[in-house]
PDB file of C-alpha atoms in Angstrom:
ATOM      1  CA  MET A   1      10.110  54.401 112.429  1.00  0.00           C
ATOM      2  CA  LYS A   2      10.079  58.121 112.581  1.00  0.00           C
ATOM      3  CA  LEU A   3      10.019  59.532 116.229  1.00  0.00           C
ATOM      4  CA  PRO A   4       7.852  62.153 117.411  1.00  0.00           C
ATOM      5  CA  LEU A   5       9.303  65.546 117.318  1.00  0.00           C
ATOM      6  CA  ILE A   6       9.379  66.166 121.050  1.00  0.00           C
ATOM      7  CA  ALA A   7      10.925  62.446 121.655  1.00  0.00           C
ATOM      8  CA  LEU A   8      13.783  63.470 118.641  1.00  0.00           C
ATOM      9  CA  LEU A   9      14.534  66.632 120.582  1.00  0.00           C
ATOM     10  CA  PHE A  10      14.923  65.056 123.931  1.00  0.00           C
ATOM     11  CA  SER A  11      17.350  62.288 122.441  1.00  0.00           C
ATOM     12  CA  MET A  12      19.606  64.842 120.758  1.00  0.00           C
ATOM     13  CA  ALA A  13      19.766  67.113 123.678  1.00  0.00           C
ATOM     14  CA  VAL A  14      20.707  64.517 126.209  1.00  0.00           C
ATOM     15  CA  SER A  15      23.355  63.405 123.791  1.00  0.00           C
ATOM     16  CA  THR A  16      24.950  67.000 123.463  1.00  0.00           C
ATOM     17  CA  ASP A  17      28.350  67.737 125.230  1.00  0.00           C
ATOM     18  CA  ALA A  18      27.793  69.582 128.717  1.00  0.00           C
ATOM     19  CA  GLY A  19      27.535  73.349 128.086  1.00  0.00           C
ATOM     20  CA  ALA A  20      26.921  72.796 124.329  1.00  0.00           C
ATOM     21  CA  THR A  21      23.717  74.071 122.550  1.00  0.00           C
ATOM     22  CA  GLN A  22      21.340  72.117 120.418  1.00  0.00           C
ATOM     23  CA  ILE A  23      19.047  73.957 117.999  1.00  0.00           C
ATOM     24  CA  GLU A  24      15.869  72.381 117.197  1.00  0.00           C
ATOM     25  CA  SER A  25      11.999  72.955 117.199  1.00  0.00           C
ATOM     26  CA  LEU A  26       8.776  72.122 118.809  1.00  0.00           C
ATOM     27  CA  TYR A  27       5.573  71.915 117.286  1.00  0.00           C
ATOM     28  CA  ASP A  28       2.354  73.116 119.006  1.00  0.00           C
ATOM     29  CA  GLN A  29      -0.500  71.169 117.405  1.00  0.00           C
ATOM     30  CA  GLN A  30      -3.376  73.431 119.181  1.00  0.00           C
ATOM     31  CA  ARG A  31      -2.024  76.587 117.634  1.00  0.00           C
ATOM     32  CA  GLN A  32      -0.502  75.040 114.282  1.00  0.00           C
ATOM     33  CA  ARG A  33       2.657  76.770 115.302  1.00  0.00           C
ATOM     34  CA  THR A  34       6.279  75.983 115.129  1.00  0.00           C
ATOM     35  CA  VAL A  35       8.442  77.028 118.093  1.00  0.00           C
ATOM     36  CA  PRO A  36      12.211  77.198 117.502  1.00  0.00           C
ATOM     37  CA  VAL A  37      14.187  76.586 120.862  1.00  0.00           C
ATOM     38  CA  SER A  38      18.137  76.213 121.529  1.00  0.00           C
ATOM     39  CA  LEU A  39      18.920  74.264 124.667  1.00  0.00           C
ATOM     40  CA  THR A  40      22.273  74.469 126.607  1.00  0.00           C
ATOM     41  CA  LEU A  41      22.819  71.750 129.031  1.00  0.00           C
ATOM     42  CA  PRO A  42      24.249  72.542 132.472  1.00  0.00           C
ATOM     43  CA  GLN A  43      28.296  71.966 132.802  1.00  0.00           C
ATOM     44  CA  GLU A  44      27.804  68.767 134.472  1.00  0.00           C
ATOM     45  CA  PRO A  45      24.501  67.097 133.277  1.00  0.00           C
ATOM     46  CA  THR A  46      25.183  63.877 134.803  1.00  0.00           C
ATOM     47  CA  SER A  47      24.742  65.531 138.346  1.00  0.00           C
ATOM     48  CA  CYS A  48      20.836  65.910 137.237  1.00  0.00           C
ATOM     49  CA  SER A  49      18.361  63.404 138.427  1.00  0.00           C
ATOM     50  CA  ARG A  50      14.830  62.552 139.369  1.00  0.00           C
ATOM     51  CA  GLU A  51      15.636  62.856 142.795  1.00  0.00           C
ATOM     52  CA  LYS A  52      17.669  66.041 142.622  1.00  0.00           C
ATOM     53  CA  PRO A  53      16.556  67.978 139.292  1.00  0.00           C
ATOM     54  CA  CYS A  54      18.493  70.535 137.942  1.00  0.00           C
ATOM     55  CA  PRO A  55      17.208  74.141 137.562  1.00  0.00           C
ATOM     56  CA  VAL A  56      15.847  75.325 134.534  1.00  0.00           C
ATOM     57  CA  ALA A  57      15.690  78.663 132.818  1.00  0.00           C
ATOM     58  CA  PHE A  58      13.881  80.032 129.630  1.00  0.00           C
ATOM     59  CA  ILE A  59      15.499  83.038 127.618  1.00  0.00           C
ATOM     60  CA  SER A  60      12.911  85.031 125.602  1.00  0.00           C
ATOM     61  CA  ALA A  61      14.778  87.341 123.050  1.00  0.00           C
ATOM     62  CA  GLY A  62      13.860  91.100 122.242  1.00  0.00           C
ATOM     63  CA  TYR A  63      11.880  91.797 119.479  1.00  0.00           C
ATOM     64  CA  GLY A  64      13.786  91.183 115.922  1.00  0.00           C
ATOM     65  CA  VAL A  65      16.736  89.334 117.653  1.00  0.00           C
ATOM     66  CA  PRO A  66      17.367  85.676 116.992  1.00  0.00           C
ATOM     67  CA  HIS A  67      16.784  83.519 119.808  1.00  0.00           C
ATOM     68  CA  GLN A  68      20.682  82.157 119.620  1.00  0.00           C
ATOM     69  CA  GLU A  69      22.022  85.583 120.187  1.00  0.00           C
ATOM     70  CA  TYR A  70      22.132  85.236 123.926  1.00  0.00           C
ATOM     71  CA  GLN A  71      24.824  82.577 124.248  1.00  0.00           C
ATOM     72  CA  PHE A  72      26.725  84.542 126.845  1.00  0.00           C
ATOM     73  CA  ILE A  73      23.737  84.180 128.923  1.00  0.00           C
ATOM     74  CA  SER A  74      23.149  80.478 128.311  1.00  0.00           C
ATOM     75  CA  ARG A  75      26.806  79.936 128.821  1.00  0.00           C
ATOM     76  CA  LEU A  76      26.600  81.840 132.286  1.00  0.00           C
ATOM     77  CA  LEU A  77      23.617  79.886 133.097  1.00  0.00           C
ATOM     78  CA  SER A  78      25.253  76.446 132.325  1.00  0.00           C
ATOM     79  CA  SER A  79      28.069  77.176 134.572  1.00  0.00           C
ATOM     80  CA  GLN A  80      25.771  77.825 137.290  1.00  0.00           C
ATOM     81  CA  GLY A  81      23.973  74.405 136.635  1.00  0.00           C
ATOM     82  CA  TYR A  82      20.985  75.452 134.708  1.00  0.00           C
ATOM     83  CA  LEU A  83      19.570  74.218 131.615  1.00  0.00           C
ATOM     84  CA  SER A  84      18.577  77.056 129.487  1.00  0.00           C
ATOM     85  CA  VAL A  85      15.988  77.124 126.845  1.00  0.00           C
ATOM     86  CA  ALA A  86      16.196  80.009 124.430  1.00  0.00           C
ATOM     87  CA  ILE A  87      13.113  80.577 122.687  1.00  0.00           C
ATOM     88  CA  ARG A  88      11.967  82.219 119.480  1.00  0.00           C
ATOM     89  CA  HIS A  89       8.793  84.041 119.910  1.00  0.00           C
ATOM     90  CA  GLU A  90       8.225  85.395 116.533  1.00  0.00           C
ATOM     91  CA  LEU A  91       7.381  83.911 113.175  1.00  0.00           C
ATOM     92  CA  LYS A  92       7.659  85.352 109.790  1.00  0.00           C
ATOM     93  CA  SER A  93       4.022  84.926 109.504  1.00  0.00           C
ATOM     94  CA  ASP A  94       3.178  86.654 112.642  1.00  0.00           C
ATOM     95  CA  PRO A  95       1.827  90.618 112.831  1.00  0.00           C
ATOM     96  CA  PRO A  96       4.454  92.913 113.225  1.00  0.00           C
ATOM     97  CA  LEU A  97       4.858  94.615 116.906  1.00  0.00           C
ATOM     98  CA  SER A  98       2.814  97.664 117.488  1.00  0.00           C
ATOM     99  CA  VAL A  99       4.572 100.798 117.524  1.00  0.00           C
ATOM    100  CA  SER A 100       1.827 103.006 117.828  1.00  0.00           C
ATOM    101  CA  GLY A 101      -1.157 104.123 120.152  1.00  0.00           C
ATOM    102  CA  ASN A 102      -1.142 102.739 123.890  1.00  0.00           C
ATOM    103  CA  LEU A 103       1.641 100.010 123.463  1.00  0.00           C
ATOM    104  CA  TYR A 104       0.343  98.439 126.562  1.00  0.00           C
ATOM    105  CA  GLN A 105      -2.847  97.771 124.844  1.00  0.00           C
ATOM    106  CA  THR A 106      -1.807  97.318 121.160  1.00  0.00           C
ATOM    107  CA  ARG A 107       1.159  94.859 122.008  1.00  0.00           C
ATOM    108  CA  GLN A 108      -1.079  92.432 124.062  1.00  0.00           C
ATOM    109  CA  GLU A 109      -1.468  90.179 120.964  1.00  0.00           C
ATOM    110  CA  ASN A 110       2.251  89.708 121.188  1.00  0.00           C
ATOM    111  CA  TRP A 111       2.740  89.416 124.603  1.00  0.00           C
ATOM    112  CA  GLN A 112      -0.331  86.866 125.059  1.00  0.00           C
ATOM    113  CA  ARG A 113       1.240  84.615 122.438  1.00  0.00           C
ATOM    114  CA  GLY A 114       4.628  84.831 123.938  1.00  0.00           C
ATOM    115  CA  ALA A 115       3.052  83.893 127.386  1.00  0.00           C
ATOM    116  CA  ALA A 116       1.302  80.957 125.827  1.00  0.00           C
ATOM    117  CA  THR A 117       4.508  79.645 124.204  1.00  0.00           C
ATOM    118  CA  LEU A 118       6.448  79.686 127.525  1.00  0.00           C
ATOM    119  CA  GLN A 119       3.685  77.658 128.680  1.00  0.00           C
ATOM    120  CA  PHE A 120       3.534  75.326 125.842  1.00  0.00           C
ATOM    121  CA  VAL A 121       7.490  74.539 125.888  1.00  0.00           C
ATOM    122  CA  ARG A 122       7.499  74.151 129.590  1.00  0.00           C
ATOM    123  CA  THR A 123       4.583  71.517 129.178  1.00  0.00           C
ATOM    124  CA  GLN A 124       6.173  69.745 126.356  1.00  0.00           C
ATOM    125  CA  LEU A 125       9.884  69.776 127.610  1.00  0.00           C
ATOM    126  CA  ALA A 126       8.628  68.584 131.366  1.00  0.00           C
ATOM    127  CA  LYS A 127       7.007  65.313 129.563  1.00  0.00           C
ATOM    128  CA  THR A 128      10.584  63.944 128.821  1.00  0.00           C
ATOM    129  CA  MET A 129      13.332  65.994 130.405  1.00  0.00           C
ATOM    130  CA  ILE A 130      12.629  64.321 133.853  1.00  0.00           C
ATOM    131  CA  HIS A 131      16.052  65.347 135.237  1.00  0.00           C
ATOM    132  CA  TYR A 132      15.190  68.812 134.848  1.00  0.00           C
ATOM    133  CA  ASP A 133      12.728  71.015 137.663  1.00  0.00           C
ATOM    134  CA  PHE A 134       9.999  72.425 135.179  1.00  0.00           C
ATOM    135  CA  ASP A 135       8.038  73.419 138.205  1.00  0.00           C
ATOM    136  CA  GLN A 136      10.304  76.031 139.360  1.00  0.00           C
ATOM    137  CA  VAL A 137      11.394  77.926 136.233  1.00  0.00           C
ATOM    138  CA  LEU A 138      13.494  81.285 135.943  1.00  0.00           C
ATOM    139  CA  LEU A 139      12.471  83.353 133.136  1.00  0.00           C
ATOM    140  CA  VAL A 140      15.090  85.572 131.463  1.00  0.00           C
ATOM    141  CA  GLY A 141      13.953  88.179 129.065  1.00  0.00           C
ATOM    142  CA  HIS A 142      15.429  90.986 126.973  1.00  0.00           C
ATOM    143  CA  SER A 143      13.164  94.010 125.995  1.00  0.00           C
ATOM    144  CA  ASN A 144      10.092  92.608 124.580  1.00  0.00           C
ATOM    145  CA  GLY A 145      11.145  89.166 125.875  1.00  0.00           C
ATOM    146  CA  GLY A 146      10.854  90.518 129.373  1.00  0.00           C
ATOM    147  CA  ASP A 147       7.689  92.080 128.809  1.00  0.00           C
ATOM    148  CA  LEU A 148       5.978  88.755 127.828  1.00  0.00           C
ATOM    149  CA  SER A 149       7.914  87.054 130.634  1.00  0.00           C
ATOM    150  CA  ALA A 150       6.395  89.813 133.173  1.00  0.00           C
ATOM    151  CA  LEU A 151       3.050  89.240 131.603  1.00  0.00           C
ATOM    152  CA  LEU A 152       2.823  85.592 132.296  1.00  0.00           C
ATOM    153  CA  ILE A 153       3.807  85.949 135.882  1.00  0.00           C
ATOM    154  CA  ASN A 154       1.187  88.614 136.436  1.00  0.00           C
ATOM    155  CA  GLN A 155      -1.216  86.367 134.698  1.00  0.00           C
ATOM    156  CA  GLY A 156      -0.652  83.903 137.928  1.00  0.00           C
ATOM    157  CA  ALA A 157       1.635  81.195 136.094  1.00  0.00           C
ATOM    158  CA  ASP A 158       2.647  78.856 139.128  1.00  0.00           C
ATOM    159  CA  PHE A 159       5.670  77.247 137.765  1.00  0.00           C
ATOM    160  CA  VAL A 160       7.899  80.473 137.675  1.00  0.00           C
ATOM    161  CA  THR A 161       9.998  81.403 140.725  1.00  0.00           C
ATOM    162  CA  GLY A 162      12.095  84.005 139.477  1.00  0.00           C
ATOM    163  CA  LEU A 163      12.150  86.835 136.786  1.00  0.00           C
ATOM    164  CA  ILE A 164      15.283  88.695 135.170  1.00  0.00           C
ATOM    165  CA  THR A 165      14.568  91.268 132.765  1.00  0.00           C
ATOM    166  CA  LEU A 166      17.043  93.024 130.641  1.00  0.00           C
ATOM    167  CA  ASP A 167      15.810  96.633 129.948  1.00  0.00           C
ATOM    168  CA  HIS A 168      12.213  95.576 129.369  1.00  0.00           C
ATOM    169  CA  ARG A 169      10.177  98.625 129.389  1.00  0.00           C
ATOM    170  CA  ARG A 170       6.153  98.184 129.068  1.00  0.00           C
ATOM    171  CA  VAL A 171       4.682  95.571 131.638  1.00  0.00           C
ATOM    172  CA  PRO A 172       4.823  96.093 135.255  1.00  0.00           C
ATOM    173  CA  LEU A 173       7.248  93.865 136.908  1.00  0.00           C
ATOM    174  CA  PRO A 174       5.385  91.322 139.423  1.00  0.00           C
ATOM    175  CA  ARG A 175       4.287  92.874 142.750  1.00  0.00           C
ATOM    176  CA  ASP A 176       4.550  89.282 144.509  1.00  0.00           C
ATOM    177  CA  ARG A 177       6.631  88.418 147.368  1.00  0.00           C
ATOM    178  CA  SER A 178       6.764  84.697 146.057  1.00  0.00           C
ATOM    179  CA  ILE A 179       8.876  85.654 142.826  1.00  0.00           C
ATOM    180  CA  SER A 180      12.353  86.750 142.828  1.00  0.00           C
ATOM    181  CA  VAL A 181      12.859  89.591 140.494  1.00  0.00           C
ATOM    182  CA  PHE A 182      15.966  91.468 139.384  1.00  0.00           C
ATOM    183  CA  SER A 183      15.688  93.823 136.458  1.00  0.00           C
ATOM    184  CA  ILE A 184      18.768  95.167 134.549  1.00  0.00           C
ATOM    185  CA  ARG A 185      18.378  98.494 132.794  1.00  0.00           C
ATOM    186  CA  ALA A 186      20.213 100.233 130.372  1.00  0.00           C
ATOM    187  CA  SER A 187      20.842 103.800 130.056  1.00  0.00           C
ATOM    188  CA  ASP A 188      19.386 105.183 126.897  1.00  0.00           C
ATOM    189  CA  PHE A 189      15.551 104.532 127.176  1.00  0.00           C
ATOM    190  CA  PRO A 190      13.272 104.974 130.117  1.00  0.00           C
ATOM    191  CA  ALA A 191      10.766 102.360 131.338  1.00  0.00           C
ATOM    192  CA  ASP A 192       6.862 103.414 131.145  1.00  0.00           C
ATOM    193  CA  GLN A 193       5.436 104.716 134.061  1.00  0.00           C
ATOM    194  CA  GLY A 194       4.822 101.975 136.888  1.00  0.00           C
ATOM    195  CA  VAL A 195       6.908  99.510 135.143  1.00  0.00           C
ATOM    196  CA  LEU A 196       9.725  99.535 137.528  1.00  0.00           C
ATOM    197  CA  TYR A 197       9.529  99.443 141.621  1.00  0.00           C
ATOM    198  CA  THR A 198       9.885 102.477 143.449  1.00  0.00           C
ATOM    199  CA  ASN A 199      12.736 102.778 146.265  1.00  0.00           C
ATOM    200  CA  GLN A 200       9.781 101.938 148.500  1.00  0.00           C
ATOM    201  CA  GLU A 201       8.655  98.889 146.612  1.00  0.00           C
ATOM    202  CA  GLN A 202      12.278  97.574 146.139  1.00  0.00           C
ATOM    203  CA  ASP A 203      12.448  97.620 150.187  1.00  0.00           C
ATOM    204  CA  LEU A 204       9.028  96.058 150.443  1.00  0.00           C
ATOM    205  CA  TYR A 205       9.342  93.375 148.109  1.00  0.00           C
ATOM    206  CA  ASN A 206      13.246  92.905 148.544  1.00  0.00           C
ATOM    207  CA  ARG A 207      13.660  93.412 144.898  1.00  0.00           C
ATOM    208  CA  CYS A 208      16.722  94.865 142.791  1.00  0.00           C
ATOM    209  CA  VAL A 209      16.788  97.210 139.833  1.00  0.00           C
ATOM    210  CA  ILE A 210      20.064  98.333 138.731  1.00  0.00           C
ATOM    211  CA  THR A 211      20.947 100.495 135.657  1.00  0.00           C
ATOM    212  CA  ILE A 212      24.292 100.078 133.975  1.00  0.00           C
ATOM    213  CA  PRO A 213      25.719 103.358 132.996  1.00  0.00           C
ATOM    214  CA  ASN A 214      26.406 104.054 129.175  1.00  0.00           C
ATOM    215  CA  ALA A 215      24.647 100.696 128.638  1.00  0.00           C
ATOM    216  CA  LYS A 216      22.357 100.708 125.471  1.00  0.00           C
ATOM    217  CA  HIS A 217      19.244  98.810 125.102  1.00  0.00           C
ATOM    218  CA  ASN A 218      20.217  97.094 121.762  1.00  0.00           C
ATOM    219  CA  ASP A 219      23.596  95.980 123.063  1.00  0.00           C
ATOM    220  CA  MET A 220      22.482  93.400 125.819  1.00  0.00           C
ATOM    221  CA  THR A 221      22.936  90.505 123.132  1.00  0.00           C
ATOM    222  CA  ASP A 222      25.869  88.527 122.109  1.00  0.00           C
ATOM    223  CA  ASN A 223      26.638  91.405 119.404  1.00  0.00           C
ATOM    224  CA  GLY A 224      27.027  94.009 122.311  1.00  0.00           C
ATOM    225  CA  PRO A 225      30.588  95.208 123.507  1.00  0.00           C
ATOM    226  CA  GLU A 226      32.547  92.791 125.848  1.00  0.00           C
ATOM    227  CA  TRP A 227      32.655  95.105 128.693  1.00  0.00           C
ATOM    228  CA  LEU A 228      28.807  95.171 128.851  1.00  0.00           C
ATOM    229  CA  LYS A 229      28.508  91.521 128.546  1.00  0.00           C
ATOM    230  CA  GLY A 230      30.718  91.133 131.239  1.00  0.00           C
ATOM    231  CA  THR A 231      28.978  93.501 133.550  1.00  0.00           C
ATOM    232  CA  ILE A 232      25.892  91.581 132.847  1.00  0.00           C
ATOM    233  CA  ALA A 233      27.495  88.285 133.552  1.00  0.00           C
ATOM    234  CA  LYS A 234      28.761  89.356 136.881  1.00  0.00           C
ATOM    235  CA  LEU A 235      25.316  90.715 138.086  1.00  0.00           C
ATOM    236  CA  LEU A 236      23.390  87.373 136.432  1.00  0.00           C
ATOM    237  CA  THR A 237      26.212  85.508 138.609  1.00  0.00           C
ATOM    238  CA  GLY A 238      25.853  87.530 141.728  1.00  0.00           C
ATOM    239  CA  TYR A 239      21.757  87.349 141.706  1.00  0.00           C
ATOM    240  CA  LEU A 240      21.781  83.636 141.214  1.00  0.00           C
ATOM    241  CA  GLN A 241      24.443  83.240 144.154  1.00  0.00           C
ATOM    242  CA  GLN A 242      21.686  85.289 146.096  1.00  0.00           C
ATOM    243  CA  SER A 243      23.718  88.505 146.682  1.00  0.00           C
ATOM    244  CA  SER A 244      22.134  91.428 148.096  1.00  0.00           C
ATOM    245  CA  CYS A 245      20.991  94.251 145.882  1.00  0.00           C
ATOM    246  CA  LYS A 246      23.578  96.278 147.649  1.00  0.00           C
ATOM    247  CA  GLN A 247      26.371  93.760 146.743  1.00  0.00           C
ATOM    248  CA  LEU A 248      25.093  93.647 143.374  1.00  0.00           C
ATOM    249  CA  SER A 249      25.239  97.417 142.917  1.00  0.00           C
ATOM    250  CA  SER A 250      28.810  97.309 143.757  1.00  0.00           C
ATOM    251  CA  LEU A 251      29.531  95.424 140.786  1.00  0.00           C
ATOM    252  CA  VAL A 252      28.625  98.258 138.516  1.00  0.00           C
ATOM    253  CA  THR A 253      31.217 100.911 137.595  1.00  0.00           C
ATOM    254  CA  PRO A 254      29.886 104.392 137.717  1.00  0.00           C
TER     255      PRO A 254
END
């Protein structure tokens, strides 16, 4: 008998070696849409249980970047006890991302679709992966993936407790004290006005924005230089271990 797709995904994921990645797809019947995902288990999956569920992170890729090309982040999250779910948001049948006009307005179709996909993935995986905490999800997004992640939070998603963006540039970071926010910036492109926190807002909301000197926007993937991936990994580790913004800043070489 053929198993439902979600059941098949779960059975394959739990049989995967700790820290390894399983690539599969979910199917959104309501939107008639396939959602490719890559799941990486925590290094000690046997420690996850109903009583003590392990944390979950969703990784959203930059536009045009395969969702499998953030393995350095998935491995880091695995080492910190997370189930990471890398999600592909764009399909060949989707309209291209707008590059003209008021981008905050003209890219809404893409971002709204991405926000709906994050909600769908959370709902589907939570049905069967009962040893993981889908009520307190950490969102990680590079570029456009950070934009759609921030949009979901700004729309009031109640299952998100943290946001990490890698050089997203269009959607304002959440001004919400209940959401932990960390934004790692490259050096070659500025964010739009009002997207990042002012110095006063960083103090007010106890949030952190750090720029990595000489880092390029398009290099924040597996294909980037080792020094940059290493710096990002150190920053993410510090953030997950609740280091202060001052401590995180000290990890970046001027």
